[in-house]
Amino acid sequence: MYEQFRILVVEDDPHSLDELEQALSGPGHEITTCQETQCALDLVEREAFDLVMTDLHTGGRGELTLLARVKSDHPETEVVIITGSSSVERAVEAMKRGALHYLTKPYSEEEVRVLVERVKEKRIVREELEELRSYVRNRQGPRLIGKSPQVQELKRHIVRVAPLDCTVLITGETGTGKELVSQMIHQNSKRADKRQFAVNCGSLSEELLCNELFGHEREAFTGAQRTTKGIFESLDGGTVLLDEIGEMPMSAQVQLLRVLQEKKVVRVGGTEEVPVDVRILVATHRRLEDEVKAGRFREDLYYRLNVFTMKIPPLRERADDIPLFCNYFLERYAKDYDKPVERLSNEVLDLLTAYSFPGNVRELKNIIERAVILSDGAVIERTHLPARLRGQSAVCGSAGDLLLSLAELEERHIRLVLEKTKGNKSKAAQILGIDRTSLWRKIKRMGLANDAH
Ligand SMILES: Nc1ncnc2c1ncn2[C@@H]1O[C@H](COP(=O)(O)OP(=O)(O)OP(=O)(O)O)[C@@H](O)[C@H]1O
């Protein structure tokens, strides 16, 4: 298959136009012709070409206007000037203003072909440079740590799916790296220069979530003083991660389906359909098939979202990666907190590799960060680990002979309430006397697994 190569030819003499079209024809070449500069100006305003070839008439300076317009609107488009022998000086002036080359009449077909090849080569070099730049950019972005076969496969899938602009469903327990994977997909995609944003569909009320995602019209509800764009509209050209998609209320699901099918949103309180250009990635710790069966998730939406699924395994299924993560986070936090920590004691490493990590990588990361903060010397010892890893149980503010910190006590209490409410976060938030968003934030920070509650 040939790459499309778009050429615009501007020539007022029909005979010369035919000849040039003939010389330019080739596999993958899409040739558009114009006999007047004004028609060409209108065209370049709407479309991008790889090459513009324009005749330079004696007299008018329309071609120089065309050259200036092309170079300002599409700097990567090459312009070649066709000239009679009497207007070579003006052709040289055009080259000073950014034209690539000039052809003096009469020219041969061979000359035209060589010129087109030159433009194509330039395009390849430019694309390679762009690829290199994107590579350098990505090396500074987030890193997916892991040498286990599961993580290697994840990396391969990211590289494969990132450029395709399709919806990706990322599944895995809490803290396994779903958001990180979504960031890597975005950074390896054509949208990398645009913004990425993550929305947790479970942490907001139905009304707030709809406002946040789809925006609202003026006076859509009391207090809505002006029309506000939602995330889909304002992320123009970017990527959105809809985290905890399984928690999305039905009314928002209907709207999301419209975004996926028609690439349009209707703001809350409005009727107008507004076009949006956004790549949608979704994540969940739930099995969406079960949510569909239970009638909580629309089947048509599920099929729309399930184009490409990436399943991130829990940390306990890739325990080989635990020492690697330990070293990575140890180095990072030793640097962040300016501590002389160098390694974990063998006992600590054994405890960590034997632990089941219900909160997955986030929990491991938090454990190492806390240990680095508590440590003074070069080695992380057992005493620097939280009580649950030291194998002690807490009874009302104490764990064995050790008194608990407020943070540890809070975590234990939240765990207990979630256990008793069977993971029902609205109920748990009510009992704890805090709102759902605060509870979600705490759950995340503590690295508690959703499934473990
Ligand atoms: N493979 C990995 N390499 C490096 N860091 C990782 C990896 N996996 C997870 N992390 C880190 O662990 C933390 C939790 O990851 P992330 O927020 O992506 O998980 P999640 O699955 O989206 O969690 P949740 O379901 O709670 O939203 C982040 O700080 C992330 O950078």
Short mmCIF file of C-alpha atoms and ligand atoms in Angstrom, two decimals:
data_model
loop_
_atom_site.label_atom_id
_atom_site.label_comp_id
_atom_site.label_asym_id
_atom_site.label_seq_id
_atom_site.Cartn_x
_atom_site.Cartn_y
_atom_site.Cartn_z
CA MET A 1 0.00 0.00 0.00
CA TYR A 2 1.21 3.50 -0.84
CA GLU A 3 1.15 6.42 1.60
CA GLN A 4 -1.13 9.21 0.41
CA PHE A 5 0.82 12.15 -1.06
CA ARG A 6 -1.33 15.25 -1.65
CA ILE A 7 -0.33 17.72 -4.37
CA LEU A 8 -1.96 21.04 -5.27
CA VAL A 9 -1.14 22.42 -8.75
CA VAL A 10 -1.88 26.06 -9.57
CA GLU A 11 -1.46 26.86 -13.27
CA ASP A 12 -3.61 29.11 -15.45
CA ASP A 13 -2.62 27.61 -18.80
CA PRO A 14 -4.77 24.46 -19.41
CA HIS A 15 -2.13 22.84 -21.65
CA SER A 16 0.68 23.26 -19.09
CA LEU A 17 -1.72 22.07 -16.38
CA ASP A 18 -2.36 18.81 -18.28
CA GLU A 19 1.36 18.25 -18.82
CA LEU A 20 2.17 18.85 -15.18
CA GLU A 21 -0.63 16.57 -14.00
CA GLN A 22 0.75 13.85 -16.25
CA ALA A 23 4.29 14.30 -14.91
CA LEU A 24 3.07 14.26 -11.29
CA SER A 25 0.85 11.21 -11.52
CA GLY A 26 2.13 8.27 -9.53
CA PRO A 27 1.03 5.64 -7.00
CA GLY A 28 -0.56 7.23 -3.93
CA HIS A 29 -0.48 10.72 -5.46
CA GLU A 30 -3.69 12.71 -5.03
CA ILE A 31 -3.60 15.71 -7.36
CA THR A 32 -5.86 18.75 -7.00
CA THR A 33 -5.72 21.47 -9.65
CA CYS A 34 -6.61 25.17 -9.67
CA GLN A 35 -6.39 27.74 -12.42
CA GLU A 36 -6.60 30.78 -10.17
CA THR A 37 -4.65 31.83 -7.11
CA GLN A 38 -7.83 32.75 -5.23
CA CYS A 39 -9.19 29.22 -5.64
CA ALA A 40 -5.85 27.89 -4.28
CA LEU A 41 -6.00 30.29 -1.33
CA ASP A 42 -9.48 29.01 -0.45
CA LEU A 43 -8.30 25.42 -0.72
CA VAL A 44 -5.22 25.75 1.50
CA GLU A 45 -7.35 27.41 4.12
CA ARG A 46 -9.42 24.21 4.40
CA GLU A 47 -6.98 21.43 3.58
CA ALA A 48 -3.36 20.44 4.07
CA PHE A 49 -1.16 19.38 1.13
CA ASP A 50 2.28 17.82 1.03
CA LEU A 51 3.32 19.82 -2.01
CA VAL A 52 2.02 22.97 -3.70
CA MET A 53 3.29 23.72 -7.23
CA THR A 54 2.41 27.17 -8.46
CA ASP A 55 3.11 29.01 -11.66
CA LEU A 56 4.66 32.43 -11.25
CA HIS A 57 3.01 34.82 -13.65
CA THR A 58 4.77 37.94 -14.68
CA GLY A 59 2.91 40.86 -13.19
CA GLY A 60 0.63 39.84 -10.27
CA ARG A 61 2.08 38.82 -6.91
CA GLY A 62 -0.73 36.42 -5.97
CA GLU A 63 1.66 33.43 -5.87
CA LEU A 64 3.79 35.11 -3.22
CA THR A 65 0.62 35.64 -1.17
CA LEU A 66 -0.18 31.94 -1.65
CA LEU A 67 3.36 31.01 -0.57
CA ALA A 68 3.09 33.17 2.55
CA ARG A 69 -0.32 31.68 3.44
CA VAL A 70 0.85 28.08 2.97
CA LYS A 71 3.99 28.65 5.05
CA SER A 72 2.08 30.27 7.90
CA ASP A 73 -0.87 27.81 8.00
CA HIS A 74 0.98 24.57 7.12
CA PRO A 75 4.74 25.08 7.64
CA GLU A 76 5.42 21.46 6.70
CA THR A 77 3.94 21.86 3.18
CA GLU A 78 6.61 22.34 0.51
CA VAL A 79 6.08 24.94 -2.24
CA VAL A 80 7.70 24.75 -5.67
CA ILE A 81 7.54 27.74 -8.02
CA ILE A 82 7.21 27.25 -11.79
CA THR A 83 8.65 30.11 -13.74
CA GLY A 84 9.48 31.35 -17.21
CA SER A 85 13.13 32.35 -17.81
CA SER A 86 12.22 36.04 -17.48
CA SER A 87 10.99 35.76 -13.89
CA VAL A 88 13.89 33.83 -12.33
CA GLU A 89 14.68 36.73 -10.01
CA ARG A 90 11.22 36.59 -8.49
CA ALA A 91 11.51 32.83 -8.16
CA VAL A 92 14.71 33.36 -6.16
CA GLU A 93 12.85 35.86 -3.99
CA ALA A 94 10.16 33.20 -3.43
CA MET A 95 12.84 30.74 -2.32
CA LYS A 96 14.11 33.28 0.20
CA ARG A 97 10.58 33.36 1.57
CA GLY A 98 10.44 29.62 2.09
CA ALA A 99 9.78 27.96 -1.30
CA LEU A 100 11.75 24.72 -1.64
CA HIS A 101 12.79 25.04 -5.27
CA TYR A 102 11.86 26.50 -8.65
CA LEU A 103 11.36 24.87 -12.04
CA THR A 104 12.11 26.88 -15.17
CA LYS A 105 9.91 26.28 -18.22
CA PRO A 106 10.34 24.21 -20.28
CA TYR A 107 11.06 21.44 -17.77
CA SER A 108 11.20 17.67 -18.31
CA GLU A 109 9.02 15.00 -16.66
CA GLU A 110 12.21 13.63 -15.13
CA GLU A 111 12.91 16.95 -13.39
CA VAL A 112 9.42 16.91 -11.88
CA ARG A 113 9.84 13.32 -10.64
CA VAL A 114 13.19 14.07 -9.01
CA LEU A 115 11.64 17.04 -7.27
CA VAL A 116 8.70 15.01 -5.94
CA GLU A 117 11.14 12.37 -4.62
CA ARG A 118 13.04 15.12 -2.81
CA VAL A 119 9.87 16.37 -1.14
CA LYS A 120 8.95 12.82 -0.13
CA GLU A 121 12.39 12.25 1.39
CA LYS A 122 12.06 15.47 3.37
CA ARG A 123 8.70 14.27 4.66
CA ILE A 124 10.20 10.96 5.82
CA VAL A 125 13.05 12.73 7.64
CA ARG A 126 10.54 15.05 9.31
CA GLU A 127 8.37 12.13 10.44
CA GLU A 128 11.39 10.26 11.80
CA LEU A 129 12.40 13.34 13.74
CA GLU A 130 8.89 13.61 15.18
CA GLU A 131 9.04 9.95 16.20
CA LEU A 132 12.39 10.53 17.91
CA ARG A 133 11.04 13.57 19.73
CA SER A 134 8.06 11.57 20.92
CA TYR A 135 10.45 8.81 22.08
CA VAL A 136 12.49 11.30 24.10
CA ARG A 137 9.28 12.80 25.51
CA ASN A 138 8.03 9.38 26.58
CA ARG A 139 11.29 8.47 28.28
CA GLN A 140 10.65 11.35 30.65
CA GLY A 141 7.07 10.23 31.29
CA PRO A 142 5.77 7.57 33.68
CA ARG A 143 7.50 4.18 33.75
CA LEU A 144 5.89 0.78 33.99
CA ILE A 145 8.14 -1.24 36.27
CA GLY A 146 8.17 -5.03 36.05
CA LYS A 147 10.02 -7.85 34.39
CA SER A 148 7.39 -10.56 34.88
CA PRO A 149 5.95 -12.02 31.64
CA GLN A 150 2.56 -10.42 32.46
CA VAL A 151 4.09 -6.91 32.62
CA GLN A 152 6.16 -7.54 29.49
CA GLU A 153 2.97 -8.45 27.66
CA LEU A 154 1.26 -5.32 29.01
CA LYS A 155 4.08 -3.18 27.62
CA ARG A 156 3.75 -4.84 24.21
CA HIS A 157 -0.01 -4.23 24.20
CA ILE A 158 0.44 -0.57 25.15
CA VAL A 159 2.79 0.03 22.20
CA ARG A 160 0.36 -1.74 19.87
CA VAL A 161 -2.90 -0.11 20.94
CA ALA A 162 -1.67 3.42 21.77
CA PRO A 163 -1.51 4.81 18.18
CA LEU A 164 -4.89 3.35 17.15
CA ASP A 165 -7.18 5.92 18.81
CA CYS A 166 -9.62 3.20 19.89
CA THR A 167 -11.36 2.82 23.25
CA VAL A 168 -9.45 0.65 25.72
CA LEU A 169 -10.96 -1.11 28.72
CA ILE A 170 -8.37 -1.51 31.49
CA THR A 171 -9.29 -3.94 34.24
CA GLY A 172 -7.54 -4.93 37.45
CA GLU A 173 -7.83 -4.64 41.20
CA THR A 174 -7.28 -1.30 42.89
CA GLY A 175 -3.68 -0.04 42.86
CA THR A 176 -2.50 -2.39 40.11
CA GLY A 177 -1.57 0.48 37.79
CA LYS A 178 -4.68 1.05 35.64
CA GLU A 179 -4.27 4.82 35.65
CA LEU A 180 -0.54 4.49 34.96
CA VAL A 181 -1.29 2.26 31.94
CA SER A 182 -3.81 4.85 30.68
CA GLN A 183 -1.13 7.57 30.96
CA MET A 184 1.29 5.44 28.96
CA ILE A 185 -1.32 4.81 26.25
CA HIS A 186 -1.89 8.58 26.01
CA GLN A 187 1.80 9.39 25.91
CA ASN A 188 2.46 6.89 23.14
CA SER A 189 -0.48 8.12 21.07
CA LYS A 190 -0.88 10.87 18.50
CA ARG A 191 -2.63 12.89 21.20
CA ALA A 192 0.48 13.02 23.41
CA ASP A 193 0.83 16.78 22.99
CA LYS A 194 -2.72 17.32 24.23
CA ARG A 195 -4.06 17.02 27.75
CA GLN A 196 -5.10 13.87 29.60
CA PHE A 197 -7.55 13.83 32.45
CA ALA A 198 -8.87 11.12 34.77
CA VAL A 199 -12.34 11.18 36.30
CA ASN A 200 -13.39 8.80 39.05
CA CYS A 201 -16.99 7.93 38.20
CA GLY A 202 -17.58 6.46 41.66
CA SER A 203 -16.53 9.41 43.76
CA LEU A 204 -19.10 11.95 42.50
CA SER A 205 -22.86 12.10 42.81
CA GLU A 206 -24.87 11.47 39.61
CA GLU A 207 -25.60 15.18 39.14
CA LEU A 208 -22.02 16.31 39.71
CA LEU A 209 -20.60 13.61 37.45
CA CYS A 210 -22.92 14.58 34.56
CA ASN A 211 -21.99 18.26 34.99
CA GLU A 212 -18.32 17.44 35.16
CA LEU A 213 -18.35 15.23 32.05
CA PHE A 214 -20.89 16.89 29.79
CA GLY A 215 -21.00 20.49 31.05
CA HIS A 216 -24.18 22.45 31.59
CA GLU A 217 -26.19 25.26 30.06
CA ARG A 218 -26.88 28.52 31.81
CA GLU A 219 -29.68 28.12 34.36
CA ALA A 220 -29.70 24.32 33.92
CA PHE A 221 -30.08 24.25 37.70
CA THR A 222 -30.18 26.78 40.53
CA GLY A 223 -26.85 28.54 40.72
CA ALA A 224 -25.75 27.74 37.15
CA GLN A 225 -24.99 31.32 36.16
CA ARG A 226 -23.29 30.61 32.87
CA THR A 227 -22.83 27.86 30.30
CA THR A 228 -19.91 25.63 31.29
CA LYS A 229 -18.05 23.15 29.10
CA GLY A 230 -17.64 19.63 30.41
CA ILE A 231 -14.47 17.54 30.32
CA PHE A 232 -15.27 15.97 26.94
CA GLU A 233 -15.58 19.41 25.36
CA SER A 234 -12.64 21.09 27.05
CA LEU A 235 -10.23 18.21 26.47
CA ASP A 236 -10.36 18.98 22.76
CA GLY A 237 -8.02 16.52 21.04
CA GLY A 238 -6.93 14.91 24.33
CA THR A 239 -7.61 11.70 26.25
CA VAL A 240 -9.97 11.04 29.14
CA LEU A 241 -9.77 8.12 31.56
CA LEU A 242 -13.14 7.21 33.03
CA ASP A 243 -12.00 5.41 36.16
CA GLU A 244 -14.38 3.07 38.01
CA ILE A 245 -16.66 3.03 34.96
CA GLY A 246 -18.65 0.22 36.63
CA GLU A 247 -19.96 2.81 39.11
CA MET A 248 -21.27 5.16 36.41
CA PRO A 249 -24.98 5.97 36.91
CA MET A 250 -27.40 4.93 34.13
CA SER A 251 -28.19 8.51 33.01
CA ALA A 252 -24.50 9.21 32.43
CA GLN A 253 -24.16 5.86 30.61
CA VAL A 254 -26.75 6.98 28.02
CA GLN A 255 -24.83 10.20 27.38
CA LEU A 256 -21.51 8.38 27.19
CA LEU A 257 -22.95 6.09 24.54
CA ARG A 258 -23.78 9.17 22.45
CA VAL A 259 -20.20 10.42 22.81
CA LEU A 260 -18.87 7.05 21.64
CA GLN A 261 -21.31 6.59 18.78
CA GLU A 262 -21.73 10.12 17.46
CA LYS A 263 -18.79 11.99 18.98
CA LYS A 264 -21.21 14.58 20.34
CA VAL A 265 -22.37 15.76 23.77
CA VAL A 266 -25.51 17.48 24.94
CA ARG A 267 -24.83 19.74 27.94
CA VAL A 268 -27.04 19.28 31.01
CA GLY A 269 -30.16 21.42 30.51
CA GLY A 270 -29.46 21.83 26.78
CA THR A 271 -30.67 20.35 23.50
CA GLU A 272 -27.87 21.29 21.10
CA GLU A 273 -25.42 18.51 20.13
CA VAL A 274 -21.84 19.76 20.43
CA PRO A 275 -19.09 17.84 18.54
CA VAL A 276 -16.18 16.55 20.66
CA ASP A 277 -12.82 15.05 19.79
CA VAL A 278 -11.55 12.97 22.68
CA ARG A 279 -10.10 9.48 23.11
CA ILE A 280 -11.89 7.53 25.80
CA LEU A 281 -10.11 5.04 28.02
CA VAL A 282 -12.04 3.32 30.79
CA ALA A 283 -10.93 1.42 33.88
CA THR A 284 -12.66 -0.77 36.40
CA HIS A 285 -11.91 -3.23 39.19
CA ARG A 286 -15.27 -4.90 38.58
CA ARG A 287 -16.26 -7.53 36.01
CA LEU A 288 -18.43 -5.44 33.71
CA GLU A 289 -20.12 -8.61 32.37
CA ASP A 290 -21.50 -9.18 35.88
CA GLU A 291 -22.70 -5.58 36.09
CA VAL A 292 -24.51 -6.06 32.75
CA LYS A 293 -26.13 -9.27 34.02
CA ALA A 294 -27.21 -7.51 37.21
CA GLY A 295 -28.85 -4.77 35.12
CA ARG A 296 -26.57 -2.03 36.46
CA PHE A 297 -24.61 -1.50 33.26
CA ARG A 298 -25.95 -1.03 29.73
CA GLU A 299 -25.14 -3.94 27.46
CA ASP A 300 -24.76 -1.75 24.34
CA LEU A 301 -22.29 0.49 26.20
CA TYR A 302 -20.36 -2.55 27.42
CA TYR A 303 -19.87 -3.79 23.85
CA ARG A 304 -18.81 -0.30 22.73
CA LEU A 305 -16.22 -0.11 25.50
CA ASN A 306 -14.96 -3.64 25.15
CA VAL A 307 -13.03 -3.02 21.91
CA PHE A 308 -9.64 -3.84 23.42
CA THR A 309 -9.29 -5.08 26.99
CA MET A 310 -6.10 -5.00 29.04
CA LYS A 311 -6.12 -7.00 32.24
CA ILE A 312 -3.55 -5.99 34.82
CA PRO A 313 -2.74 -8.86 37.18
CA PRO A 314 -2.68 -8.31 40.97
CA LEU A 315 0.76 -7.97 42.53
CA ARG A 316 0.45 -11.34 44.31
CA GLU A 317 0.34 -13.05 40.88
CA ARG A 318 3.65 -11.45 39.88
CA ALA A 319 5.55 -11.70 43.16
CA ASP A 320 8.81 -11.86 41.17
CA ASP A 321 8.37 -8.14 40.60
CA ILE A 322 8.17 -7.28 44.32
CA PRO A 323 11.97 -6.90 44.92
CA LEU A 324 12.18 -4.79 41.76
CA PHE A 325 9.41 -2.48 42.97
CA CYS A 326 11.05 -2.30 46.42
CA ASN A 327 14.35 -1.09 44.96
CA TYR A 328 12.65 1.33 42.61
CA PHE A 329 10.53 2.98 45.33
CA LEU A 330 13.39 2.85 47.87
CA GLU A 331 15.70 4.75 45.55
CA ARG A 332 12.97 7.24 44.67
CA TYR A 333 11.94 8.05 48.24
CA ALA A 334 15.52 8.06 49.59
CA LYS A 335 16.17 10.79 47.03
CA ASP A 336 12.89 12.64 47.66
CA TYR A 337 13.40 12.71 51.45
CA ASP A 338 17.19 13.00 51.28
CA LYS A 339 17.74 9.87 53.45
CA PRO A 340 20.81 7.63 53.43
CA VAL A 341 18.72 4.44 52.98
CA GLU A 342 20.35 1.86 50.73
CA ARG A 343 18.49 -1.42 51.12
CA LEU A 344 15.90 -3.57 52.90
CA SER A 345 16.99 -6.12 55.50
CA ASN A 346 16.54 -9.75 54.42
CA GLU A 347 13.79 -10.15 57.00
CA VAL A 348 11.86 -7.19 55.56
CA LEU A 349 12.24 -8.52 52.03
CA ASP A 350 10.94 -11.93 53.17
CA LEU A 351 7.94 -10.33 54.90
CA LEU A 352 7.15 -8.27 51.82
CA THR A 353 7.42 -11.17 49.36
CA ALA A 354 5.17 -13.31 51.57
CA TYR A 355 2.52 -10.59 51.96
CA SER A 356 -0.61 -10.72 49.77
CA PHE A 357 -0.83 -6.96 49.00
CA PRO A 358 -4.59 -6.41 48.82
CA GLY A 359 -3.79 -2.80 47.82
CA ASN A 360 -1.30 -3.98 45.17
CA VAL A 361 1.48 -1.69 43.90
CA ARG A 362 0.00 1.40 45.59
CA GLU A 363 0.13 -0.38 48.96
CA LEU A 364 3.72 -1.50 48.40
CA LYS A 365 4.69 2.01 47.36
CA ASN A 366 3.08 3.49 50.50
CA ILE A 367 4.78 0.91 52.72
CA ILE A 368 8.21 1.78 51.30
CA GLU A 369 7.59 5.53 51.51
CA ARG A 370 6.56 5.22 55.17
CA ALA A 371 9.57 3.01 55.95
CA VAL A 372 11.98 5.49 54.36
CA ILE A 373 10.44 8.33 56.40
CA LEU A 374 10.80 6.32 59.63
CA SER A 375 14.32 5.06 58.97
CA ASP A 376 17.58 6.73 60.05
CA GLY A 377 20.30 4.40 58.82
CA ALA A 378 21.18 2.58 55.61
CA VAL A 379 18.86 -0.42 56.14
CA ILE A 380 15.05 -0.69 56.40
CA GLU A 381 14.23 -2.94 59.37
CA ARG A 382 11.12 -4.82 60.51
CA THR A 383 10.20 -2.00 62.92
CA HIS A 384 9.78 0.35 59.98
CA LEU A 385 6.95 -1.75 58.57
CA PRO A 386 3.26 -1.19 59.45
CA ALA A 387 1.79 -3.42 62.16
CA ARG A 388 -0.23 -5.53 59.69
CA LEU A 389 3.02 -6.70 58.11
CA ARG A 390 4.72 -7.35 61.43
CA GLY A 391 1.94 -9.84 62.06
CA GLN A 392 0.33 -8.02 64.99
CA SER A 393 -3.32 -7.26 65.46
CA ALA A 394 -4.66 -3.98 66.72
CA VAL A 395 -6.96 -3.72 69.68
CA CYS A 396 -8.33 -0.28 70.14
CA GLY A 397 -5.31 1.89 69.50
CA SER A 398 -2.60 -0.64 70.22
CA ALA A 399 -0.89 -3.42 68.31
CA GLY A 400 0.71 -5.79 70.80
CA ASP A 401 3.10 -3.72 72.84
CA LEU A 402 3.20 -0.97 70.23
CA LEU A 403 0.87 2.03 70.35
CA LEU A 404 -0.61 2.96 66.97
CA SER A 405 -0.38 6.32 65.26
CA LEU A 406 -3.60 8.19 64.46
CA ALA A 407 -3.15 7.41 60.76
CA GLU A 408 -2.83 3.68 61.48
CA LEU A 409 -5.83 3.76 63.75
CA GLU A 410 -7.88 5.59 61.13
CA GLU A 411 -6.91 3.04 58.49
CA ARG A 412 -7.86 0.14 60.71
CA HIS A 413 -11.20 1.71 61.56
CA ILE A 414 -12.01 2.39 57.91
CA ARG A 415 -11.10 -1.20 57.05
CA LEU A 416 -13.40 -2.45 59.81
CA VAL A 417 -16.33 -0.28 58.70
CA LEU A 418 -15.88 -1.32 55.07
CA GLU A 419 -15.78 -4.94 56.15
CA LYS A 420 -18.97 -4.59 58.17
CA THR A 421 -20.76 -2.74 55.34
CA LYS A 422 -19.53 -5.33 52.81
CA GLY A 423 -17.72 -2.65 50.82
CA ASN A 424 -20.76 -0.36 50.46
CA LYS A 425 -19.01 3.01 50.31
CA SER A 426 -22.09 5.21 50.67
CA LYS A 427 -23.06 3.38 53.87
CA ALA A 428 -19.46 3.35 55.13
CA ALA A 429 -19.10 7.10 54.48
CA GLN A 430 -22.34 7.70 56.39
CA ILE A 431 -21.16 5.67 59.40
CA LEU A 432 -17.74 7.35 59.35
CA GLY A 433 -19.39 10.78 59.12
CA ILE A 434 -17.47 11.83 55.98
CA ASP A 435 -18.58 12.31 52.37
CA ARG A 436 -18.03 9.72 49.60
CA THR A 437 -15.25 11.74 47.93
CA SER A 438 -13.22 11.94 51.15
CA LEU A 439 -13.71 8.22 51.72
CA TRP A 440 -12.52 7.44 48.18
CA ARG A 441 -9.46 9.63 48.70
CA LYS A 442 -8.61 7.86 51.95
CA ILE A 443 -9.18 4.41 50.43
CA LYS A 444 -6.84 5.29 47.57
CA ARG A 445 -4.17 6.80 49.80
CA MET A 446 -4.20 3.77 52.08
CA GLY A 447 -4.07 1.35 49.17
CA LEU A 448 -7.08 -0.67 50.29
CA ALA A 449 -8.34 -3.18 47.70
CA ASN A 450 -11.93 -2.69 46.65
CA ASP A 451 -12.48 -6.42 46.49
CA ALA A 452 -11.08 -7.04 49.92
CA HIS A 453 -13.71 -4.99 51.77
N1 LIG B 1 4.09 -1.25 36.99
C1 LIG B 1 4.22 -0.13 37.70
N2 LIG B 1 5.38 0.58 37.67
C2 LIG B 1 5.55 1.71 38.40
N3 LIG B 1 4.60 2.20 39.22
C3 LIG B 1 3.44 1.55 39.29
C4 LIG B 1 3.17 0.35 38.55
N4 LIG B 1 1.92 -0.06 38.81
C5 LIG B 1 1.42 0.82 39.68
N5 LIG B 1 2.30 1.78 39.98
C6 LIG B 1 2.13 2.91 40.91
O1 LIG B 1 1.18 2.51 41.90
C7 LIG B 1 0.27 3.55 42.19
C8 LIG B 1 -1.15 3.08 41.89
O2 LIG B 1 -1.30 2.96 40.48
P1 LIG B 1 -2.62 3.46 39.71
O3 LIG B 1 -3.19 4.68 40.38
O4 LIG B 1 -2.31 3.53 38.28
O5 LIG B 1 -3.57 2.22 40.03
P2 LIG B 1 -5.11 2.00 39.67
O6 LIG B 1 -5.24 0.58 39.28
O7 LIG B 1 -5.55 3.05 38.70
O8 LIG B 1 -5.80 2.24 41.07
P3 LIG B 1 -7.38 2.53 41.39
O9 LIG B 1 -8.16 1.33 40.94
O10 LIG B 1 -7.42 2.67 42.86
O11 LIG B 1 -7.75 3.79 40.67
C9 LIG B 1 0.67 4.74 41.36
O12 LIG B 1 1.49 5.58 42.13
C10 LIG B 1 1.48 4.12 40.23
O13 LIG B 1 2.43 5.02 39.73
#
